[in-house]
Tab-separated table of C-alpha atoms in Angstrom:
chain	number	residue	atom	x	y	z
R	139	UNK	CA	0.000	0.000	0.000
R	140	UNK	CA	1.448	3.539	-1.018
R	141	UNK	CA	-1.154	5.533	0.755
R	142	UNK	CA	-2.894	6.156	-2.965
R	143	UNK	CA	-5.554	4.725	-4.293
R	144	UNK	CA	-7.815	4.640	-7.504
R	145	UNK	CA	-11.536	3.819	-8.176
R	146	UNK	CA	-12.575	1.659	-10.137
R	147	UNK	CA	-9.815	-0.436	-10.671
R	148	UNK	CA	-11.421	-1.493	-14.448
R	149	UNK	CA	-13.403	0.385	-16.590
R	150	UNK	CA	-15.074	-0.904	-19.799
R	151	UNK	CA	-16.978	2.336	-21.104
R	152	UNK	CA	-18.460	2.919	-25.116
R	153	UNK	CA	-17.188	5.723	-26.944
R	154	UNK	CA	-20.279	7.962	-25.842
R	155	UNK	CA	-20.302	6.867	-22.432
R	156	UNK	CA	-19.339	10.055	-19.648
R	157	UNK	CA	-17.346	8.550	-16.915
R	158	UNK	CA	-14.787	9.677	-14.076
R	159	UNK	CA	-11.766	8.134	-12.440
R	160	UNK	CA	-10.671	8.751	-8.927
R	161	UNK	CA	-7.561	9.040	-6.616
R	162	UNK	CA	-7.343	10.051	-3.545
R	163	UNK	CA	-4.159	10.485	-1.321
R	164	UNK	CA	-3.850	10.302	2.809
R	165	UNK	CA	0.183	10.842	2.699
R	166	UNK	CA	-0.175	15.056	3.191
R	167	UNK	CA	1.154	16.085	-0.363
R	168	UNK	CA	0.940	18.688	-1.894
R	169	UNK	CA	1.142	17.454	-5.376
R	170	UNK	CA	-0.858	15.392	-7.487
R	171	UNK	CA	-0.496	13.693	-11.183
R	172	UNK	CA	-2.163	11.788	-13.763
R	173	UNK	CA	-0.469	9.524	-16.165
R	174	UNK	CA	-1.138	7.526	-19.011
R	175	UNK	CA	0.116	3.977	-19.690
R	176	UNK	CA	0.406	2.111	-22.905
R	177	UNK	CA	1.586	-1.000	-23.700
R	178	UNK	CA	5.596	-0.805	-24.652
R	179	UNK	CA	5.679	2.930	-24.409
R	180	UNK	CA	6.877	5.459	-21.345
R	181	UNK	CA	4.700	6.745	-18.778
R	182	UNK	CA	3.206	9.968	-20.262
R	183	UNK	CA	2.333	12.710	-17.703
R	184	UNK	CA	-0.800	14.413	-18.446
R	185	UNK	CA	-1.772	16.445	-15.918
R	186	UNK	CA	0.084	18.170	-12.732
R	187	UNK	CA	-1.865	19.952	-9.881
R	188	UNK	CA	0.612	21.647	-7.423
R	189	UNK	CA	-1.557	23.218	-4.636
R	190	UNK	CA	-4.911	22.340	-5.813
R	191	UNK	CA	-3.316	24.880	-8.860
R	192	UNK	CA	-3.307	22.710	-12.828
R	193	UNK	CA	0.612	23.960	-13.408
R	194	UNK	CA	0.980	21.386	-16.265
R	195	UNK	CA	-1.566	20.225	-19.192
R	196	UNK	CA	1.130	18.000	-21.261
R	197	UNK	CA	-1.357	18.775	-24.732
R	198	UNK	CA	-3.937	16.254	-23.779
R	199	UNK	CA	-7.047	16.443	-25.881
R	200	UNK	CA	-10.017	17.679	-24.338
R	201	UNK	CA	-11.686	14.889	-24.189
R	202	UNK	CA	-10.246	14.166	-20.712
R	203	UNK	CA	-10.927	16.903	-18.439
R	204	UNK	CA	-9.433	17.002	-14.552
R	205	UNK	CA	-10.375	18.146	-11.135
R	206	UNK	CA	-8.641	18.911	-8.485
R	207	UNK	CA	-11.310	20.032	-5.222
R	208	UNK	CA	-8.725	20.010	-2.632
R	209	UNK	CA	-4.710	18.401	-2.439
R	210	UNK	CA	-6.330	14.772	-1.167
R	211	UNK	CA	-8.240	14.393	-4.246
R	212	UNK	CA	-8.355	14.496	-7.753
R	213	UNK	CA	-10.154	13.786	-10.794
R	214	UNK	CA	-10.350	12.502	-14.461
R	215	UNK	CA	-13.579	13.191	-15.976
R	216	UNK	CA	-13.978	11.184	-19.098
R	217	UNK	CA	-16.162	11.806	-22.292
R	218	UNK	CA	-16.696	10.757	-26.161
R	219	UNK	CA	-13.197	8.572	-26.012
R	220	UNK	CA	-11.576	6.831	-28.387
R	221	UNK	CA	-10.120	3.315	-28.864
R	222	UNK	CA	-6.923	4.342	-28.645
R	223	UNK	CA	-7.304	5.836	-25.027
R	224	UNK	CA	-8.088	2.440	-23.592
R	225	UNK	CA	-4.833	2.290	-20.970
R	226	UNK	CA	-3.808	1.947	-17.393
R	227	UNK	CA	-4.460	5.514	-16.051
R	228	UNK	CA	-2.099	5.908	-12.770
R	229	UNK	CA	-2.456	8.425	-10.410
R	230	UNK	CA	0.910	10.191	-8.025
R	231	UNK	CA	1.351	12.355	-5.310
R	232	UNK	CA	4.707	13.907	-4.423
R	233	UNK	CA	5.495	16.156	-1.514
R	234	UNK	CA	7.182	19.577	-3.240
R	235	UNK	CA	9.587	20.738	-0.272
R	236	UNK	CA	12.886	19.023	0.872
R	237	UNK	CA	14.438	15.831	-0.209
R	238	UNK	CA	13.957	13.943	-3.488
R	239	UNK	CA	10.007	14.969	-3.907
R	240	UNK	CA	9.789	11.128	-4.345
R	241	UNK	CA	6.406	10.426	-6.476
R	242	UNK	CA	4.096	7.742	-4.686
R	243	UNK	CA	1.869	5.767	-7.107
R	244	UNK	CA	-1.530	4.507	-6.860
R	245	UNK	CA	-2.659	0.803	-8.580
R	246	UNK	CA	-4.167	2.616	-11.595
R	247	UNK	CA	-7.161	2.266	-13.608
R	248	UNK	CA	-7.217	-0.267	-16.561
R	249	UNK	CA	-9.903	1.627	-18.748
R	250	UNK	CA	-11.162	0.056	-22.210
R	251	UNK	CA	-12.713	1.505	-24.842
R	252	UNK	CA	-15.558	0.281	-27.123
L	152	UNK	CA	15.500	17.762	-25.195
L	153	UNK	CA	14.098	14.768	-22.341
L	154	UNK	CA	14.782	11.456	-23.006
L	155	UNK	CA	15.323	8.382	-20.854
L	156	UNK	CA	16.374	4.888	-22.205
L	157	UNK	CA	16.514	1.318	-21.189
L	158	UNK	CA	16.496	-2.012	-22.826
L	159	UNK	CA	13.133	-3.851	-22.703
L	160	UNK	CA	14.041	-7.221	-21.927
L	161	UNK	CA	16.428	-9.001	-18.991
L	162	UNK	CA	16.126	-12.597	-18.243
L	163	UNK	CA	18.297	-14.113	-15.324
L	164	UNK	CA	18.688	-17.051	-13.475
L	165	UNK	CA	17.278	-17.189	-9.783
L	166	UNK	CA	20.346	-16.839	-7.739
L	167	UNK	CA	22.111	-14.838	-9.876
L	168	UNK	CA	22.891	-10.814	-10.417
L	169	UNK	CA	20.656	-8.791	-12.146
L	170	UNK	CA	21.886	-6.004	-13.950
L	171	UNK	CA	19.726	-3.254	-15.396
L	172	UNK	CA	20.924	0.050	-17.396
L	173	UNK	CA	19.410	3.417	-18.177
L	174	UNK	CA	21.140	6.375	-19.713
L	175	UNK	CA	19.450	9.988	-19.575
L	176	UNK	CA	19.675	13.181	-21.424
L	177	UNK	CA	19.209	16.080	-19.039
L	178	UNK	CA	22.357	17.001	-16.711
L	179	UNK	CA	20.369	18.956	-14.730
L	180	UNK	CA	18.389	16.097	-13.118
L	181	UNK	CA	18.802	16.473	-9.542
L	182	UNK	CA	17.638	12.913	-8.851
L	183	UNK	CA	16.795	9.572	-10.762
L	184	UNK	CA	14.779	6.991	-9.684
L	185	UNK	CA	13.750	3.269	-9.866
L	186	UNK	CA	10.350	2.211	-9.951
L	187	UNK	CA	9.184	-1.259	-9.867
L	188	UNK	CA	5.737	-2.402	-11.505
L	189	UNK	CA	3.910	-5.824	-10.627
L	190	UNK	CA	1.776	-7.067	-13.070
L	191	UNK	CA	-1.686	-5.234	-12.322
L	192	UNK	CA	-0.008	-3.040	-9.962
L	193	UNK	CA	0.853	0.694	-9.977
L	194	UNK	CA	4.527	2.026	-9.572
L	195	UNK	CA	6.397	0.895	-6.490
L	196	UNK	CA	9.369	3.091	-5.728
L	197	UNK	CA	12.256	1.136	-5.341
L	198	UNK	CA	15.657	3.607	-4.700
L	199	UNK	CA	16.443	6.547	-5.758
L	200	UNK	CA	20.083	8.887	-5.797
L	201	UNK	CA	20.683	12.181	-5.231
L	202	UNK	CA	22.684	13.617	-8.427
L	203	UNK	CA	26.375	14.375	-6.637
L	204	UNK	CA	26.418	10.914	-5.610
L	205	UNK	CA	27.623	7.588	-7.749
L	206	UNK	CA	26.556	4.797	-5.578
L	207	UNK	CA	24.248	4.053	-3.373
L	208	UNK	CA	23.726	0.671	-1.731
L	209	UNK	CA	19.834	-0.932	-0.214
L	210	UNK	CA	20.116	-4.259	0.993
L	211	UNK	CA	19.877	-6.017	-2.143
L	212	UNK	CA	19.906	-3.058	-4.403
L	213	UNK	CA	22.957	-1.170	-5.478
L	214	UNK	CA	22.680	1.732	-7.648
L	215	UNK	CA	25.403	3.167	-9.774
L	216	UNK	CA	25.620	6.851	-11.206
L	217	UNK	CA	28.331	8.081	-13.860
L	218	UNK	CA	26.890	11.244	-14.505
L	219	UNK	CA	30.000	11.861	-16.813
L	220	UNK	CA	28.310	9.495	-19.409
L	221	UNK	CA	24.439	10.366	-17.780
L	222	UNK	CA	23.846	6.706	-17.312
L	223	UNK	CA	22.424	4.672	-14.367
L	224	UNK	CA	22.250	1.122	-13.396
L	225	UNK	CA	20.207	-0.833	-10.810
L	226	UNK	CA	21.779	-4.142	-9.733
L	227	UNK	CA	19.750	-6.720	-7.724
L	228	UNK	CA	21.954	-9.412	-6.141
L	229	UNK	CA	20.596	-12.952	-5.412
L	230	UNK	CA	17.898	-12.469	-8.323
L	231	UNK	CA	14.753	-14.454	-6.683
L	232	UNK	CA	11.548	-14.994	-8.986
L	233	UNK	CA	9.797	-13.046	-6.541
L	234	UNK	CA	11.366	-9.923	-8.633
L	235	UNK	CA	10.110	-10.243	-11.919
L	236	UNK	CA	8.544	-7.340	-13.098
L	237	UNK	CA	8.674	-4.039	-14.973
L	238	UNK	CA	11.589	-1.782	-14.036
L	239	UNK	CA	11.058	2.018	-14.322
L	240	UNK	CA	13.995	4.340	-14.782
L	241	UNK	CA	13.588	8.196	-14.038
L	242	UNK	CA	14.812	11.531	-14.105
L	243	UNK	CA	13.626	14.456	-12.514
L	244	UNK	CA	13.308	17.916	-13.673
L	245	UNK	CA	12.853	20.812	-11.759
L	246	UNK	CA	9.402	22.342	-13.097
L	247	UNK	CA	7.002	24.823	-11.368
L	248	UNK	CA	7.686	23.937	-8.140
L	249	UNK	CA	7.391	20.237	-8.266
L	250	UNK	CA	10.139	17.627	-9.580
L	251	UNK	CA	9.106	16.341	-13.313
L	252	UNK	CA	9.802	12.988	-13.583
L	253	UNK	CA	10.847	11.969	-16.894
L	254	UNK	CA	10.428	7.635	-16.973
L	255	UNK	CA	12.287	4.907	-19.518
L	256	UNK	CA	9.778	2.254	-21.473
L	257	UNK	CA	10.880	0.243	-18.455
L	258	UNK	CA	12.570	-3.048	-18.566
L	259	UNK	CA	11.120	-6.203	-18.419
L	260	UNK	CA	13.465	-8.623	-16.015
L	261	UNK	CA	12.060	-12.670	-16.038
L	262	UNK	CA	13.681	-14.878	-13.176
L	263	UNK	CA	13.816	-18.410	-14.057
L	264	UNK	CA	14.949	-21.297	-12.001
């Protein structure tokens, strides 16, 4: 356990579908990240919220939209996807004072998409 | 520009070392990392190493920095099957107030008896 975690764990949705994935955090940071994971390529950051503030939008199409309410939680609201964003979606926090701002990972969400 | 490489695949026999390289582009990284992934699992940090250091040593795990040539190595000793999985390399940028972290394809390492 990494003190992250994700809801749902799976997510099978059609291409018209609206959905949203969560994470949630109980380790006091500060900062909080989406990724994107696809088979045989790197982790791709999409989004960064530093503060409850969105300091980094790495070009990601507007079909995924985040939230960030307060620094526990965040968001990724999901809506008219395509096949090609079926993925693991992980989720990070990081503290952002002192020491190696060490990035703590939740167990993802394996979407699929119809 | 950002760019962090490994080779995909690593296959070992149980008992043995394991042995797993990473070279990085940006000289400015204050830190790398390596992450381990579990099949169905999210990103477990394993070590990491501060950037004016070239070795570091965790029980099993020793990590090696030449930051002359930018590249990094993770070596497991006494390989058990127990640590077969993805391995993450990563190196972190200094962005807005939060470290970047820039991750390798990862490596695949398969323990076999």
């Amino acid at each position: 356990e990494t003190g992250v975690t994700q809801t749902p764990r799976h997510l099978v949705m059609g291409m018209t579908n609206k959905k949203s994935l969560k994470c949630e955090q109980h380790l006091g940071h500060n900062a909080m990240y989406w990724y994107k994971q696809s088979a045989k390529k790197p982790l791709e950051l999409m989004f960064v919220y530093n503060f409850k503030e969105q300091t980094e939008n790495n070009s990601v199409p507007s079909r995924f939209s985040p939230e960030c309410p307060n620094s526990s939680h965040l968001f990724l609201h999901l809506h008219t996807l395509q096949p090609e964003d079926s993925a693991l979606y992980l989720c990070a926090s990081s503290p952002t004072s002192g020491g190696a701002h060490e990035q703590f990972f939740g167990p993802g969400t394996r979407l699929t998409v119809l | 520009g950002e760019d962090v490489e490994q080779s995909l695949f690593l296959s070992v026999r149980e008992g043995d070392s394991s042995v797993i390289n990473c070279t990085y582009t940006d000289s400015s990284s204050t830190y790398l990392y390596w992450y381990k992934q579990e099949p169905g699992a999210g990103l477990q940090l394993l070590t990491y190493i501060f950037s004016n250091m070239d070795m570091k040593q965790d029980q099993r795990l020793t990590v090696l920095l030449n930051k002359k040539d930018k590249h990094l190595s993770l070596r497991i000793a006494d390989t058990q099957t127990g640590d077969s999985a993805i391995y993450f390399c990563a190196e972190s940028i200094q962005s807005g107030g939060y470290n970047k972290l820039i991750f390798g394809a990862g490596t695949r390492l398969a323990v076999h008896p």
